[in-house]
Tab-separated table of C-alpha atoms in Angstrom:
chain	number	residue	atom	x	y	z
A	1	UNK	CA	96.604	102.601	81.022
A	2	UNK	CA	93.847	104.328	82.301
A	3	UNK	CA	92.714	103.229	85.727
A	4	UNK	CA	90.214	105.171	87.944
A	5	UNK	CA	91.059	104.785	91.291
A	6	UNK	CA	89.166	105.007	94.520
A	7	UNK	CA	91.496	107.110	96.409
A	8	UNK	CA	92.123	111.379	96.740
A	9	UNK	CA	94.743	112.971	95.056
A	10	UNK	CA	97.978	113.511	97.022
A	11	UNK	CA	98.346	116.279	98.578
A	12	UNK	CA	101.728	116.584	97.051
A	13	UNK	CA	104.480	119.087	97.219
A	14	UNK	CA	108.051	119.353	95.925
A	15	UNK	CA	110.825	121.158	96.187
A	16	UNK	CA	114.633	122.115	94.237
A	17	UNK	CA	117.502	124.249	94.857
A	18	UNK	CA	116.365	125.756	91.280
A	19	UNK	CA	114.153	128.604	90.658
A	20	UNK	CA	111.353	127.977	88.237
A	21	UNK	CA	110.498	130.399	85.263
A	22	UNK	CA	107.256	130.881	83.324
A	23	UNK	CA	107.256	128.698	80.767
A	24	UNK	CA	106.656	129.410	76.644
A	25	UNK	CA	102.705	128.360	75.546
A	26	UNK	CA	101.941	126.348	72.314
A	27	UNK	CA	98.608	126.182	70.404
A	28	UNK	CA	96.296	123.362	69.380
A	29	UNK	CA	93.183	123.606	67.535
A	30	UNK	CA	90.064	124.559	70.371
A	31	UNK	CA	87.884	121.970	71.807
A	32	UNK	CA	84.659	122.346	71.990
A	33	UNK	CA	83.499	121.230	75.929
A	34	UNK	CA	80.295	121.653	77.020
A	35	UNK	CA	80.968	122.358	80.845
A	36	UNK	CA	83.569	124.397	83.073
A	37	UNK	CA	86.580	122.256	82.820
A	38	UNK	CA	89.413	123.299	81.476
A	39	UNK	CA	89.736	122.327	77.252
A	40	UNK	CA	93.693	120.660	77.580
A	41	UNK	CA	94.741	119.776	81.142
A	42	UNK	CA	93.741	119.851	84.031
A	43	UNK	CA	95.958	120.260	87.239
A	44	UNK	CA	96.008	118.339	89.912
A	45	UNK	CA	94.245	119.450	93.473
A	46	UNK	CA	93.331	118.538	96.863
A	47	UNK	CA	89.650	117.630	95.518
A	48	UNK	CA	90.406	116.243	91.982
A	49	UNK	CA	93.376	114.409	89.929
A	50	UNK	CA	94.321	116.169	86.888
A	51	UNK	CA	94.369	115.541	83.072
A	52	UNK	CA	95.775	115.877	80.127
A	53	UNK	CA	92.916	115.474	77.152
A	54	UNK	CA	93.976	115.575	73.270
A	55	UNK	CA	91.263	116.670	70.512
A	56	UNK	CA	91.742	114.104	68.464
A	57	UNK	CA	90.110	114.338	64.505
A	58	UNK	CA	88.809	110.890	63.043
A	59	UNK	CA	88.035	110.459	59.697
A	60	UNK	CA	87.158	114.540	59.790
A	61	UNK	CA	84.498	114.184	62.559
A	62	UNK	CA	85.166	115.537	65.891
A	63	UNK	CA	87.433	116.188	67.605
A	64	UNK	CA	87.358	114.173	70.055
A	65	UNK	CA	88.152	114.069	73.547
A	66	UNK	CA	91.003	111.572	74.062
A	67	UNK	CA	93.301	111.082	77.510
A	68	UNK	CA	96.823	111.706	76.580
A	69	UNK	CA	98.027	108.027	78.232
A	70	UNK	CA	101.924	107.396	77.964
A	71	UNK	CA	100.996	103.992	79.936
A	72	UNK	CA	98.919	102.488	76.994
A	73	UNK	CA	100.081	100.476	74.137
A	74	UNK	CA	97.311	101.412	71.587
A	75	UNK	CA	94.539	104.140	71.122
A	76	UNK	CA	91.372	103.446	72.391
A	77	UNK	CA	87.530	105.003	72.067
A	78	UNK	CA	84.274	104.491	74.375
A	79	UNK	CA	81.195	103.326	71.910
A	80	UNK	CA	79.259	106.775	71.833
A	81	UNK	CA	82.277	107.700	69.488
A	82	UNK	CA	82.404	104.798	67.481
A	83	UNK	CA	78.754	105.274	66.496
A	84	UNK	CA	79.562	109.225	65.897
A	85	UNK	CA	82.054	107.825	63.262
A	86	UNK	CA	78.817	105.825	61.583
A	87	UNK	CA	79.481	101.978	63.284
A	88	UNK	CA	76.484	101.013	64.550
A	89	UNK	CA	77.029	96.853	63.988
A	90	UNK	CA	78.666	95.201	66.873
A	91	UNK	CA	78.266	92.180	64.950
A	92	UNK	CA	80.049	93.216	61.924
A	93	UNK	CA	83.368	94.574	63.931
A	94	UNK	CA	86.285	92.288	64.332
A	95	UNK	CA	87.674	91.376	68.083
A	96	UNK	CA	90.519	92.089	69.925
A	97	UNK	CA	92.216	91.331	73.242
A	98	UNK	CA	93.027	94.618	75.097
A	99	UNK	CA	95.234	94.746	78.680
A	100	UNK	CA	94.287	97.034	81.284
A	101	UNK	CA	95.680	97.845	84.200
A	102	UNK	CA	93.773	95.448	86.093
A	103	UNK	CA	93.134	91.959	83.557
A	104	UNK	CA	92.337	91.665	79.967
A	105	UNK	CA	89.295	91.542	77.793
A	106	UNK	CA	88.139	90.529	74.458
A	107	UNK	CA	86.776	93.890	72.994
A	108	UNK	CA	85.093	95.496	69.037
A	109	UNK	CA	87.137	97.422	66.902
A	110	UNK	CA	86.937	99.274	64.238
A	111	UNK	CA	89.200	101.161	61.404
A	112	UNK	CA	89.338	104.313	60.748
A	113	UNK	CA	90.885	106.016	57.473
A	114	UNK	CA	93.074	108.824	59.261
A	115	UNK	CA	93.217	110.020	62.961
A	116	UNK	CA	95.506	113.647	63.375
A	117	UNK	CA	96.140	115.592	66.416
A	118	UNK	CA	98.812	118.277	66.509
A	119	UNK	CA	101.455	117.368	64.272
A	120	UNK	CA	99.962	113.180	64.634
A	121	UNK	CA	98.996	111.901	61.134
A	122	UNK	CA	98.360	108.516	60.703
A	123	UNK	CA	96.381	106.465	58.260
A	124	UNK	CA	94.812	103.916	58.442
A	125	UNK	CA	94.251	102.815	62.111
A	126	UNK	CA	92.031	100.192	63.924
A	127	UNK	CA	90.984	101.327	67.590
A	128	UNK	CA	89.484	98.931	69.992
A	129	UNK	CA	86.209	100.342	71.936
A	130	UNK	CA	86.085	100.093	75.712
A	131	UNK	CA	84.153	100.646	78.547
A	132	UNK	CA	83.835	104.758	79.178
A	133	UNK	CA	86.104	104.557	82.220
A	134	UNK	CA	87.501	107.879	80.944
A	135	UNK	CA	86.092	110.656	83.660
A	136	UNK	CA	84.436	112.737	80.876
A	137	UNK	CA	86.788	111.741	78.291
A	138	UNK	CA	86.264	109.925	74.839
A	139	UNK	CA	88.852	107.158	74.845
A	140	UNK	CA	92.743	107.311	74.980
A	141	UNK	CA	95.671	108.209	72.920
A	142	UNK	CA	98.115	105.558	72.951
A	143	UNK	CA	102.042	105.861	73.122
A	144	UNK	CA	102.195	104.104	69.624
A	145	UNK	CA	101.468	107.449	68.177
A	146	UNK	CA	104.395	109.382	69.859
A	147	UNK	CA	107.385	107.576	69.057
A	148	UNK	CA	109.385	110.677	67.771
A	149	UNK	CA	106.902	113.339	69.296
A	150	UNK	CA	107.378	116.030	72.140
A	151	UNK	CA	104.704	116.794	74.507
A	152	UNK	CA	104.275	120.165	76.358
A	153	UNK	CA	101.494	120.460	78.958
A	154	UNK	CA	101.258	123.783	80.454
A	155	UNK	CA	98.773	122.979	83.421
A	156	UNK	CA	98.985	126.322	84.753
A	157	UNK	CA	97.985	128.101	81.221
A	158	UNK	CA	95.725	124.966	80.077
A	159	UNK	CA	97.682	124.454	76.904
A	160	UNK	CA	99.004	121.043	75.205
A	161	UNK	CA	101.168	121.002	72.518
A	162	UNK	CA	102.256	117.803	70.619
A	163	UNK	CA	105.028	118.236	67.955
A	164	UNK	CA	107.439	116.430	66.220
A	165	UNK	CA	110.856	116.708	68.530
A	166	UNK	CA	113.250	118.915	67.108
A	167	UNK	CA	115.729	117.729	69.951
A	168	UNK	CA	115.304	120.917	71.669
A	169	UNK	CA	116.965	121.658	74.996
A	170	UNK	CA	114.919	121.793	77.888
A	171	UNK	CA	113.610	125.375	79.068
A	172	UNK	CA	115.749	127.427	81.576
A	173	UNK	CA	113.578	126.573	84.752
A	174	UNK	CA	112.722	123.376	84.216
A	175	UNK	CA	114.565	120.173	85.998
A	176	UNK	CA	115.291	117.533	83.728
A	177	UNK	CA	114.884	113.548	84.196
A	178	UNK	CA	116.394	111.251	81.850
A	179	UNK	CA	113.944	108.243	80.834
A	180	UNK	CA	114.615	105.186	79.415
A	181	UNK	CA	112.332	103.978	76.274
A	182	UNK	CA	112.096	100.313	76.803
A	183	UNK	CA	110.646	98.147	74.995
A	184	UNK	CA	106.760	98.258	74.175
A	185	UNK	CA	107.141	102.142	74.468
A	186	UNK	CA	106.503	102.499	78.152
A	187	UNK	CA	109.365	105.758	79.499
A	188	UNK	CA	111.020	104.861	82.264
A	189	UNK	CA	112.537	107.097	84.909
A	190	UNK	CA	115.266	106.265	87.276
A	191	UNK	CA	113.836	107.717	90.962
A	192	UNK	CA	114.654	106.991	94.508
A	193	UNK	CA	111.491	106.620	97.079
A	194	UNK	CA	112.567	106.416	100.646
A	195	UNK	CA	116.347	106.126	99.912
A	196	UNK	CA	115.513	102.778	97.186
A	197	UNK	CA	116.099	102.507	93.817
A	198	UNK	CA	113.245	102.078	92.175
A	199	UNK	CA	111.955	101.968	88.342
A	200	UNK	CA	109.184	104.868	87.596
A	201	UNK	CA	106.718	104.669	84.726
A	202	UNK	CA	105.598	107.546	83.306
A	203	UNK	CA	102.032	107.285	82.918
A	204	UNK	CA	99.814	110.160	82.164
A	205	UNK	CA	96.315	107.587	81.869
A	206	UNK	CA	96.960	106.719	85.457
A	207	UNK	CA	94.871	108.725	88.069
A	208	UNK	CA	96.910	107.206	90.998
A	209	UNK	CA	100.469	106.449	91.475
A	210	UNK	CA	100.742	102.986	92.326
A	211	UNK	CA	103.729	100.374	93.339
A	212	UNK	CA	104.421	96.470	93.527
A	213	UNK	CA	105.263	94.737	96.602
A	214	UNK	CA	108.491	94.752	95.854
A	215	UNK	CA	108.574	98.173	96.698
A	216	UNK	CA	106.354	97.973	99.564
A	217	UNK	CA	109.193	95.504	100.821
A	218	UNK	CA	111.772	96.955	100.498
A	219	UNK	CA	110.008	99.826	102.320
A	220	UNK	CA	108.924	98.617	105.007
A	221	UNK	CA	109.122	94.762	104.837
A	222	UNK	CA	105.319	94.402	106.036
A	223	UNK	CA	101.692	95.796	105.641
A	224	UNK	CA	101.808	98.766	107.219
A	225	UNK	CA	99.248	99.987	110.149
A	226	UNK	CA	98.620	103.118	108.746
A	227	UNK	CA	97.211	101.774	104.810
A	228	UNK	CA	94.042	102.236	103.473
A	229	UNK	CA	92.294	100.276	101.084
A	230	UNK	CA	91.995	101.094	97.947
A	231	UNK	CA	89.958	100.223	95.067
A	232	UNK	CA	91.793	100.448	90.902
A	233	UNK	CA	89.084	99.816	88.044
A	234	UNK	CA	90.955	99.622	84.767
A	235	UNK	CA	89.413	99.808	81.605
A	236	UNK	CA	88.206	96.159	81.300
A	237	UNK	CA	86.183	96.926	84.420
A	238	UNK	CA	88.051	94.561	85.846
A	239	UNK	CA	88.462	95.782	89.833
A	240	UNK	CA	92.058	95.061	92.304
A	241	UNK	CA	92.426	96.861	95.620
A	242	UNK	CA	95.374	97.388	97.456
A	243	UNK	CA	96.993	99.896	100.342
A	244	UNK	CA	97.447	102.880	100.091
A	245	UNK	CA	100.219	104.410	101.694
A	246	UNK	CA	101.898	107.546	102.805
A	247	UNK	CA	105.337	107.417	100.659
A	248	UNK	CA	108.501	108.308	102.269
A	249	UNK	CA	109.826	111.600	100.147
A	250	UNK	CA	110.268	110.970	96.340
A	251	UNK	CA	113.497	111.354	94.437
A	252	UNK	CA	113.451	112.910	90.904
A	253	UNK	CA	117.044	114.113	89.464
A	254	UNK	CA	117.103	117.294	91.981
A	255	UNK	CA	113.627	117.319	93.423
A	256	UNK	CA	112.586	115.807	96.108
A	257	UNK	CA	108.973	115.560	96.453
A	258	UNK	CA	106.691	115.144	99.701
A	259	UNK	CA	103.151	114.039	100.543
A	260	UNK	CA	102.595	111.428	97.954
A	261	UNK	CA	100.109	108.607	98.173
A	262	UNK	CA	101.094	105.437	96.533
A	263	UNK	CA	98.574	102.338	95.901
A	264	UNK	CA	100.683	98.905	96.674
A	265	UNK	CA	99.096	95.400	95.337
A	266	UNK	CA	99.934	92.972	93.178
A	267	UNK	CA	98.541	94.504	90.148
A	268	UNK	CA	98.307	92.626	86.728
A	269	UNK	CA	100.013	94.807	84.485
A	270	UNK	CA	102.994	94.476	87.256
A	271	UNK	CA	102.875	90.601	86.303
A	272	UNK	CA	102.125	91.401	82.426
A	273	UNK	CA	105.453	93.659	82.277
A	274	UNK	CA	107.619	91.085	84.472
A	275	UNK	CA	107.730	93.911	86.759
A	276	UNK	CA	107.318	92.026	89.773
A	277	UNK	CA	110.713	91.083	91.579
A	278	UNK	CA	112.349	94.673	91.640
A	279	UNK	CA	110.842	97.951	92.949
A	280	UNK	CA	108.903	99.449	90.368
A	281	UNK	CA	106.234	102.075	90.390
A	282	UNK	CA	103.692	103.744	88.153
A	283	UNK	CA	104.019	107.986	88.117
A	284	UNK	CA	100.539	108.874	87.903
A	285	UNK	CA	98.645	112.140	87.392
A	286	UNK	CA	98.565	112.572	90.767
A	287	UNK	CA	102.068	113.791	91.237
A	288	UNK	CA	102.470	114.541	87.019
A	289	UNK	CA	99.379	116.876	86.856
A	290	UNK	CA	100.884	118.683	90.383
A	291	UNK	CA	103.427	120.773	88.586
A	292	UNK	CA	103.252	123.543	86.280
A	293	UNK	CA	104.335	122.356	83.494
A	294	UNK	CA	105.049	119.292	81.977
A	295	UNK	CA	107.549	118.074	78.907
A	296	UNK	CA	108.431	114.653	77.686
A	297	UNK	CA	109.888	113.872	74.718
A	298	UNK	CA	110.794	110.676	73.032
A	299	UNK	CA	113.643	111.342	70.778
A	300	UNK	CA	115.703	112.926	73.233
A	301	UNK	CA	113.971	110.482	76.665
A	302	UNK	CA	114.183	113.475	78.566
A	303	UNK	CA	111.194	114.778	81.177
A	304	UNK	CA	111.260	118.042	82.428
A	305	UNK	CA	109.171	119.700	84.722
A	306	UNK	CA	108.304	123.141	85.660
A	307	UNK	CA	107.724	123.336	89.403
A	308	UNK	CA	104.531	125.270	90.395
A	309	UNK	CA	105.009	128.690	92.115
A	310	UNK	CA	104.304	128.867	95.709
């Protein structure tokens, strides 16, 4: 999922009783970007949430611009891209449903021969188009192409590297988080936030981190004086607001992690999932795109992260 939120990063720091090392680098072919940015990731900062973008080839033109998004079922591109590739007929395309974030919508597709990216091959492939809700970006790469990959983000070196896992062990330096795949692909960390238990979804599409009110209730049992309102557009356009909130410090494995921000409503992918009656939160790039380095990996469900030097 991909939602573009109305709210400032967080302003968020952790913390381990483990030193952090540098980290090895991988290589990916060079995209082409017309501005500043940064060509793979992007960290997270006080002024702006981070990203991680894949160049993505399709059917040999490009590549593209695609947000890494661990949160979305199926690849996705915005329509300047679908007439790059040569469809110019919205009439001609068959439709599709596609869930955001925030509702669903009845969207164009189109197939495509062959789409690669790093060691990503696949052939042939039908990609919905949607809004450009993307922050620069060119559409999304879905988790349906990483079941048995392993994804290194080096936000500190602005490197991405997406492999087939090899099972490797995680990097002296790094912590390590076991996920859980569950079904529909989403990974699924096991994290306390303010002393409860609560389920984390690893979502590198979302800008914000965001929580259901079952979280916010076991919290704090009411609306707290202190929220702000906050506006999530997902990529059916469709808008939902809700509070955001200081969170109480953030457990991950050994880290503990201060100064998060976390976005509570009833959201509808909450009710889509039937994530609605236990704590459950999204991990968004907010805290992800925070720390130096980044590694999930499907075969083994392991996360590891790199903390940022001080």
């Amino acid at each position: 999922m991909v939602p573009a939120t109305g709210m400032a990063p967080a302003d968020s720091t952790a913390r381990s009783s483990e030193p952090g090392t540098q980290s090895p680098t991988g290589q990916i072919p060079q995209v082409v970007v017309q501005t500043t940015e940064p060509r793979f990731v992007a960290p997270t900062s006080r002024d702006r949430i981070g990203r991680i973008w894949a160049p993505v080839l399709i059917d040999g033109k490009g590549p593209f611009r695609l947000v890494l998004d661990t949160g979305a079922s199926h690849s996705a591109i915005i329509e300047r891209v679908a007439q790059a590739l040569g469809a110019t007929d919205p009439g001609a395309m068959t439709l599709t449903r596609i869930t955001g974030f925030t509702g669903s919508a009845v969207v164009p597709t189109i197939t495509v021969e062959r789409m690669q990216v790093g060691d990503i091959d696949i052939s042939p492939y039908t990609l919905p188009i949607v809004a450009d809700v993307f922050g620069g970006a060119e559409g999304v790469l879905g988790y349906e192409t990483l079941a048995d990959k392993r994804i290194y983000a080096d936000f500190g070196r602005d490197t991405l590297t997406i492999a087939r896992s090899r099972m490797d062990r995680v990097p002296f330096g790094f912590e390590k988080i076991p996920l859980k795949l569950i079904e529909g692909g989403l990974l699924v960390a096991d994290i306390r936030v303010g002393g409860v238990h609560t389920r984390a979804i690893v979502d590198t599409g979302s800008q914000g981190s965001v929580g259901n009110m079952a979280l916010l209730e076991a919290l704090m049992r009411r609306r707290p004086s202190d929220a702000k309102r906050a506006e999530i557009i997902g990529v059916t356009l469709a808008v939902e607001s809700g509070d955001n909130v200081p969170a109480p410090p953030v457990q991950m494995g050994t880290l503990t992690i201060d100064g998060l921000h976390i976005v509570f409503g009833d959201m509808y992918l909450f009710q889509r999932w039937q994530m609605t009656d236990k704590p459950t939160m999204v991990l968004g790039m907010d805290l992800l795109g925070s720390f130096q380095a980044l590694i999930l990996d499907y075969r083994t469900q392991e996360m590891a992260i790199e903390l940022r030097s001080r």
